[in-house]
Coordinates of C-alpha atoms and ligand atoms in Angstrom, one line a residue:
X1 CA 136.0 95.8 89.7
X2 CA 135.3 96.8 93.1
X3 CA 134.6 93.8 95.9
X4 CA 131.0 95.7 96.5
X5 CA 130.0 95.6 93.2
X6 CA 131.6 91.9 92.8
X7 CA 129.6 90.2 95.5
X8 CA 126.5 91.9 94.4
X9 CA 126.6 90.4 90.9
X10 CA 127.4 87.2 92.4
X11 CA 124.2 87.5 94.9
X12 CA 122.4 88.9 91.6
X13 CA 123.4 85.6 89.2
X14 CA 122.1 83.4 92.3
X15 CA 119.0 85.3 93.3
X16 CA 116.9 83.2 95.8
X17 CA 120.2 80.9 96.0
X18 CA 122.7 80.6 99.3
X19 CA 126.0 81.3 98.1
X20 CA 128.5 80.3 100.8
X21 CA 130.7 82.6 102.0
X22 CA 133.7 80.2 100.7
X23 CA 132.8 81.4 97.2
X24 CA 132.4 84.5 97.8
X25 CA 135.9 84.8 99.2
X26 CA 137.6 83.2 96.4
X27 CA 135.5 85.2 93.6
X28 CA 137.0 88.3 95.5
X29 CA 140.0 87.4 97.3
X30 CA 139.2 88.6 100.7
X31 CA 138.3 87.5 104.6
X32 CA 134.6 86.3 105.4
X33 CA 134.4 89.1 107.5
X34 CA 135.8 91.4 104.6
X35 CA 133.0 89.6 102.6
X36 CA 129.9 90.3 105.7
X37 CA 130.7 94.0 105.6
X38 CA 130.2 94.2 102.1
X39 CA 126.7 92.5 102.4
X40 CA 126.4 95.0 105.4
X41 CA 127.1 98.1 103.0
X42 CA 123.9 96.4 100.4
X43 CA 121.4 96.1 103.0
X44 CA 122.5 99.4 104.1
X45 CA 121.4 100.5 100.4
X46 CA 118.5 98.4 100.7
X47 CA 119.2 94.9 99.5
X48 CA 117.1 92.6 101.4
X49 CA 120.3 89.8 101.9
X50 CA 119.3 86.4 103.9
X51 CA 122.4 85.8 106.1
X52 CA 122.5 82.2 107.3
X53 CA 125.3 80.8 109.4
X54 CA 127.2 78.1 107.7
X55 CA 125.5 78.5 104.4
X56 CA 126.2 81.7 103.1
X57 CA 123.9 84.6 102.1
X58 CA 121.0 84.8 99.8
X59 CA 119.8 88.0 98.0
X60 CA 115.9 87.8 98.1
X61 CA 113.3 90.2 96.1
X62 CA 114.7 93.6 95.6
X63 CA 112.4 96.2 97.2
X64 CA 110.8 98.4 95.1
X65 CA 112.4 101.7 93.2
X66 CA 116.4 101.3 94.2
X67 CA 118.7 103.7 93.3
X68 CA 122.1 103.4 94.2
X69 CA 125.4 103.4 92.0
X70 CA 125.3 99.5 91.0
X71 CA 121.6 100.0 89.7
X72 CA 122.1 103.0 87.4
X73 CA 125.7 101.3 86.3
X74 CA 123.0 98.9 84.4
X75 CA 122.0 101.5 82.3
X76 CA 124.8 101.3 80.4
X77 CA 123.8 97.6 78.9
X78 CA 120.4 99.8 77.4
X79 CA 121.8 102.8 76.2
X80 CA 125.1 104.3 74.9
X81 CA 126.0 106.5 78.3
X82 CA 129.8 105.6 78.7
X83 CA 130.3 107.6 82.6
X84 CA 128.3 107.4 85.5
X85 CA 128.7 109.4 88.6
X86 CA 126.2 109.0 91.5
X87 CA 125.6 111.1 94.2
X88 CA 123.3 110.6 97.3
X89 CA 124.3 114.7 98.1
X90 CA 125.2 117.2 96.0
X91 CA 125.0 120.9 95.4
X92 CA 123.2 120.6 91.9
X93 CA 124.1 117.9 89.1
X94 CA 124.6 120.5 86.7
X95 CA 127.7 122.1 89.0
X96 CA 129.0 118.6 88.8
X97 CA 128.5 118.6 84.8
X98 CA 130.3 122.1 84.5
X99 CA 133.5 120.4 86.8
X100 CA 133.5 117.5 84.5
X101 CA 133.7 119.4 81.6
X102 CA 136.2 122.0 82.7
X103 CA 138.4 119.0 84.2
X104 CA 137.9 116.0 81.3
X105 CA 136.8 117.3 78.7
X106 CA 137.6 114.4 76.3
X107 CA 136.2 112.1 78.2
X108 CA 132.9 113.8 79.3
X109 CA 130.4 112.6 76.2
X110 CA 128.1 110.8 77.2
X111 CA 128.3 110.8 80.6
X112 CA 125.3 110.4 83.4
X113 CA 125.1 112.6 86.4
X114 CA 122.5 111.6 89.0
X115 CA 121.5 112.6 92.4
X116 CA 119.3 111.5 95.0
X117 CA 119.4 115.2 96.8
X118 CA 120.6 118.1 95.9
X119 CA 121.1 121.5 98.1
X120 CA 120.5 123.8 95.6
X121 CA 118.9 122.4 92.8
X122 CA 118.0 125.1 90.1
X123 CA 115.5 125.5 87.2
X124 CA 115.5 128.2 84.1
X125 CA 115.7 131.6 84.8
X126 CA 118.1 129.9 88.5
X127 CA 114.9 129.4 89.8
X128 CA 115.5 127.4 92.8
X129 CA 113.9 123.3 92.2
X130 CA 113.1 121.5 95.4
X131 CA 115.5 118.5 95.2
X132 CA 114.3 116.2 98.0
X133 CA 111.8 113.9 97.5
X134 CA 112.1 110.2 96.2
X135 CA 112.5 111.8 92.6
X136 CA 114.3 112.2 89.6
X137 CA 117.8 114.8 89.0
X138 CA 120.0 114.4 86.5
X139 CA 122.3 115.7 84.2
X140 CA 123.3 114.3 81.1
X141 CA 126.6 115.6 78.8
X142 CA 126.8 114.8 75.0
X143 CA 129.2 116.7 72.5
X144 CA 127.1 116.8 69.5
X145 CA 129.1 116.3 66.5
X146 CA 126.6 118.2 64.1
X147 CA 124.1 120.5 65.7
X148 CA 124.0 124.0 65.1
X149 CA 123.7 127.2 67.5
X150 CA 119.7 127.4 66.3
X151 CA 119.2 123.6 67.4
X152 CA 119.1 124.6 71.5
X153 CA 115.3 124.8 71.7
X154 CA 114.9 121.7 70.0
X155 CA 117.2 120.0 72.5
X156 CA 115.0 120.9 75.0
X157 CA 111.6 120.1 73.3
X158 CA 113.7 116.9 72.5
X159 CA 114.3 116.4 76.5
X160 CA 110.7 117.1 77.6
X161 CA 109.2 114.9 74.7
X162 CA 111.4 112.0 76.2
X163 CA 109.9 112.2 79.4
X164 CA 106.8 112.2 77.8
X165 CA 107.5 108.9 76.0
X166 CA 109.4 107.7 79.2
X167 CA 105.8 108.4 81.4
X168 CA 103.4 107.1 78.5
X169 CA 105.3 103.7 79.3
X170 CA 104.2 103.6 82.8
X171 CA 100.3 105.1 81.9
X172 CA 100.6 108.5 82.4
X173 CA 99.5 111.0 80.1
X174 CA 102.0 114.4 80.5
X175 CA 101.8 117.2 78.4
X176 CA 104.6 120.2 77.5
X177 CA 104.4 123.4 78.3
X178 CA 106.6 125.6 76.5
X179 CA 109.5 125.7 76.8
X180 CA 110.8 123.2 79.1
X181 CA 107.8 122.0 81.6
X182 CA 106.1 118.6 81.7
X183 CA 102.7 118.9 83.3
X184 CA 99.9 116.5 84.3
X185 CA 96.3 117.9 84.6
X186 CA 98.2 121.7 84.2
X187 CA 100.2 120.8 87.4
X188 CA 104.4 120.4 86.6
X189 CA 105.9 116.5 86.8
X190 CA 109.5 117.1 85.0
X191 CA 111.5 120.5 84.4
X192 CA 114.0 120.5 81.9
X193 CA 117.3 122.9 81.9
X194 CA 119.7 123.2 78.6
X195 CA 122.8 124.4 79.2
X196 CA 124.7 124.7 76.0
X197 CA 128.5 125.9 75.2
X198 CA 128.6 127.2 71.1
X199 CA 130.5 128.8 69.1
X200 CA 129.7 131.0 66.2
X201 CA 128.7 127.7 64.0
X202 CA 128.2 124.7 66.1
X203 CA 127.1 123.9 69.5
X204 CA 130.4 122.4 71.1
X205 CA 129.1 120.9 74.4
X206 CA 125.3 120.2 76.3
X207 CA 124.4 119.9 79.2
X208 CA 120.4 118.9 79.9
X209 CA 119.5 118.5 83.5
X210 CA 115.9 116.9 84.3
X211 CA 114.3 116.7 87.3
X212 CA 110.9 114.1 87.4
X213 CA 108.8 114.5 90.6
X214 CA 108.7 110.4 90.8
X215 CA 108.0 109.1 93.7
X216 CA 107.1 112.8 95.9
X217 CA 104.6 112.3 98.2
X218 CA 102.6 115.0 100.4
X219 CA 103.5 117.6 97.6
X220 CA 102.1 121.1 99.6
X221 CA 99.2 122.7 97.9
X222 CA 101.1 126.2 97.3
X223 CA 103.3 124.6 94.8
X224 CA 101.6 124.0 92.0
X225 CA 103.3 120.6 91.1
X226 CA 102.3 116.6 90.5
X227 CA 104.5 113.3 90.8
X228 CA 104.6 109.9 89.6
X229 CA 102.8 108.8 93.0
X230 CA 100.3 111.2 93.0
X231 CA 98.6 110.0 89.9
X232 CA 99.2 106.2 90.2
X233 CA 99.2 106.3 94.0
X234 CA 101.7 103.8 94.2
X235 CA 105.7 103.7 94.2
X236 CA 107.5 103.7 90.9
X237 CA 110.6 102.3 90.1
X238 CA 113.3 105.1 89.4
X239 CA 115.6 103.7 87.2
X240 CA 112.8 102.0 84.5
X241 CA 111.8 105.7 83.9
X242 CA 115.3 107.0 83.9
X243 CA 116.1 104.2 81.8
X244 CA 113.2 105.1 78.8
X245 CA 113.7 108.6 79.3
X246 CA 118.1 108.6 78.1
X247 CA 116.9 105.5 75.6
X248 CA 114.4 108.5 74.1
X249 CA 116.4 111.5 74.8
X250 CA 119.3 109.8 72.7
X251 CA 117.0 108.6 69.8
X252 CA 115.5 112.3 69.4
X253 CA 118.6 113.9 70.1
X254 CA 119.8 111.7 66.6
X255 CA 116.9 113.2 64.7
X256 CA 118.4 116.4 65.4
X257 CA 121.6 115.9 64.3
X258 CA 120.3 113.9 61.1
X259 CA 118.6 117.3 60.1
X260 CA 115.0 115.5 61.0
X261 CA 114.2 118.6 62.8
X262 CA 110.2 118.6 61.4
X263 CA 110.3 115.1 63.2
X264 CA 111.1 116.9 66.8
X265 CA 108.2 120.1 66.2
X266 CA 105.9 117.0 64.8
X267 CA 106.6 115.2 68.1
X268 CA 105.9 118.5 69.8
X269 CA 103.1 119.5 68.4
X270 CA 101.3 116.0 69.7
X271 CA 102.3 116.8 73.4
X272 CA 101.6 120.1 73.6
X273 CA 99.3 122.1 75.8
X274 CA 100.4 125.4 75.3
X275 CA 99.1 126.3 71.2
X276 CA 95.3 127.9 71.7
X277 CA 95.2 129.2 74.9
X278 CA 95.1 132.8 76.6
X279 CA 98.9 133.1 78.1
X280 CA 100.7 135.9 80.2
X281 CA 104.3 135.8 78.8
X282 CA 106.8 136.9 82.1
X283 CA 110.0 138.6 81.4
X284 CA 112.2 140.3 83.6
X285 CA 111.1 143.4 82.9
X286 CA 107.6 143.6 81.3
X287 CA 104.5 141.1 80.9
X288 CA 102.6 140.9 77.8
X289 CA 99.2 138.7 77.6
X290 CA 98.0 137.1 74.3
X291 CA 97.3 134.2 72.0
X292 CA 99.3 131.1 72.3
X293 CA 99.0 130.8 68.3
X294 CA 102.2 128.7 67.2
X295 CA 105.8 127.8 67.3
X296 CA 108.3 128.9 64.6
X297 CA 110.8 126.3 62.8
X298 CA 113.6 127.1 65.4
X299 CA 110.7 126.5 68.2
X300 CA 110.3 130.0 68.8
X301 CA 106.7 130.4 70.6
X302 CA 104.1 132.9 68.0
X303 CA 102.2 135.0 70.2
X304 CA 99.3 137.4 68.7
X305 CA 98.6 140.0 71.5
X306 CA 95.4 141.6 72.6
X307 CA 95.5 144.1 70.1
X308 CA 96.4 142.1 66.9
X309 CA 100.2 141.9 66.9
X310 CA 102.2 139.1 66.7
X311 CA 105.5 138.6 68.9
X312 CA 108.1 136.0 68.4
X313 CA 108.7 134.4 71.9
X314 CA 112.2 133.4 72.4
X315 CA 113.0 132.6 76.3
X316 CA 110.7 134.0 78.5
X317 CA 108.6 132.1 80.8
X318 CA 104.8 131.2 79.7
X319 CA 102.0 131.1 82.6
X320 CA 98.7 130.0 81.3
X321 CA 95.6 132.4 81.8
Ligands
LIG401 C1 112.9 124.0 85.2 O1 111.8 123.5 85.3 O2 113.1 125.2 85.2 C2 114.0 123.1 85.0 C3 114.3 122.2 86.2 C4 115.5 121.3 86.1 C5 115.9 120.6 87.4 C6 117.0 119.6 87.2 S1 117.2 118.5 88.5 C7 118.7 117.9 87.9 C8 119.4 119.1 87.3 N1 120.1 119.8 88.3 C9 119.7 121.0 88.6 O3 120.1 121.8 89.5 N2 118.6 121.3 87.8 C10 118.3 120.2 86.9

């Protein structure tokens, strides 16, 4: 185990405590001063460590919402992710995803990407997703064993109904817009991106990237977008709502693979706010404006347009009238 990661669960297993710097040493087998610039490096991430000569250090109250790499590690005592990689820059975590896979395949289910920035964060249809604020992005990579090629639209409804859940737990009250937004008073708090690798019978390999506006503040008027501190005006902890949102994501994702899909469009249907209302449907080419009547088996939006027929929506985008 690394020495970082050592003295923090020392501090962590004595919080409020002095732990002398004796201990520490022998518990990792290096200098004092090895030992202060490791407690240097956790204040740097935002431990709030009491240094006291000839007593030792004492970890005090964590501050609010802290992400770092030994935080999200804990996530592995609450849910069956087996890899975690943290990054405090990257391009996107979904280019880190793709390297994983192409690189360790074998090892890749189940494994966590998170970010706390990302350069060029993307969105369906690569539309570009501000990645700076105190928020949400991840990427999460399961090999399904037993999902079929039809079952990609229900991964996502899966995803955004997780975040759902996830928010519920902290009193907030999101709804889905179809296909992949979560939205709070019609304004978007989560976007959710499948990326899935099939073959002719089985999905072989997913990718589903999330981004939850948690803790954005000053979010400008021209984007037409909410967060966590908007509605509760206070800070949230990251990782609790990471935390509830893999714990869901890999309870529905089951329900899927157990052939329980009425279970997934059941869960839907409850969050919805897309059935019964006037929608423009945007394509790359063409827009067509209609009914918002009701989603197929496979998730498939029904629209019946202004003059009486219906469409079968598969993947374009849906912006409500
Ligand atoms: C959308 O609303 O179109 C989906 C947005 C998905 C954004 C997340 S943030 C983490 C992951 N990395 C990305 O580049 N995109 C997804």
């Amino acid at each position: 185990m690394n020495t970082t990661r050592i003295v923090l669960e020392i501090l962590y297993n004595n919080k409020g405590n002095f732990v002398s710097s004796e201990y520490l040493c022998s518990k990792t087998k290096v200098s004092r001063i090895a030992i202060w610039q490791h407690i240097k490096k956790l204040q740097k991430l935002g431990y709030i460590i009491e240094a006291k000569r000839g007593v030792g250090y004492k970890l005090t109250q964590n501050p609010h919402d802290l992400l770092n790499i030994y935080e999200v590690e804990k996530l592995k005592q609450s849910t069956t992710v087996k890899n975690i990689f943290f990054f405090e820059n990257t391009t996107s975590t979904m280019d880190e995803a793709k390297k994983i896979l192409e690189n360790n395949k074998d090892l890749a289910d189940r494994t966590l990407i998170v970010a706390l920035n990302q350069t060029q964060g993307r969105g369906r249809k690569n539309r570009h997703w501000l990645s700076f604020g105190d928020n949400i992005y991840v990427s999460y990579i399961y090999l399904p064993k037993n999902l079929s090629p039809q079952d990609g639209l229900l991964i996502m409804f899966a995803s955004c109904i997780a975040i759902v859940l996830a928010l519920k737990q902290i009193g907030i009250g999101a709804k889905i817009k179809w296909p992949n937004d979560c939205l709070v008073n019609d304004k978007k708090i989560a976007g959710v991106l499948v990326d899935a690798k099939s073959d002719i019978s089985s999905i072989e390999e997913i990718v589903i990237g999330f981004g939850v506006n948690v803790n954005w503040q000053n979010i400008p008027e021209e984007i037409n977008a909410t967060s966590v501190y908007e509605v509760t005006k206070k800070t949230t902890d990251r990782l609790f709502i990471l935390g509830k949102i893999v714990q869901y994501l890999e309870a529905l994702i089951k329900l899927i693979e157990n052939k329980q899909k009425s279970n997934i469009i059941k869960l839907w249907r409850l969050y919805d706010t897309t059935l019964n209302r006037k929608v423009e449907i945007i394509s790359d080419s063409k827009k067509i404006i209609g009914w918002a009547s009701d989603i197929d088996e496979y998730g498939f939006l029904l629209l019946e347009t202004q003059n009486g027929v219906q469409k079968i929506i598969t993947s374009d985008s849906v912006r409500f009238l």
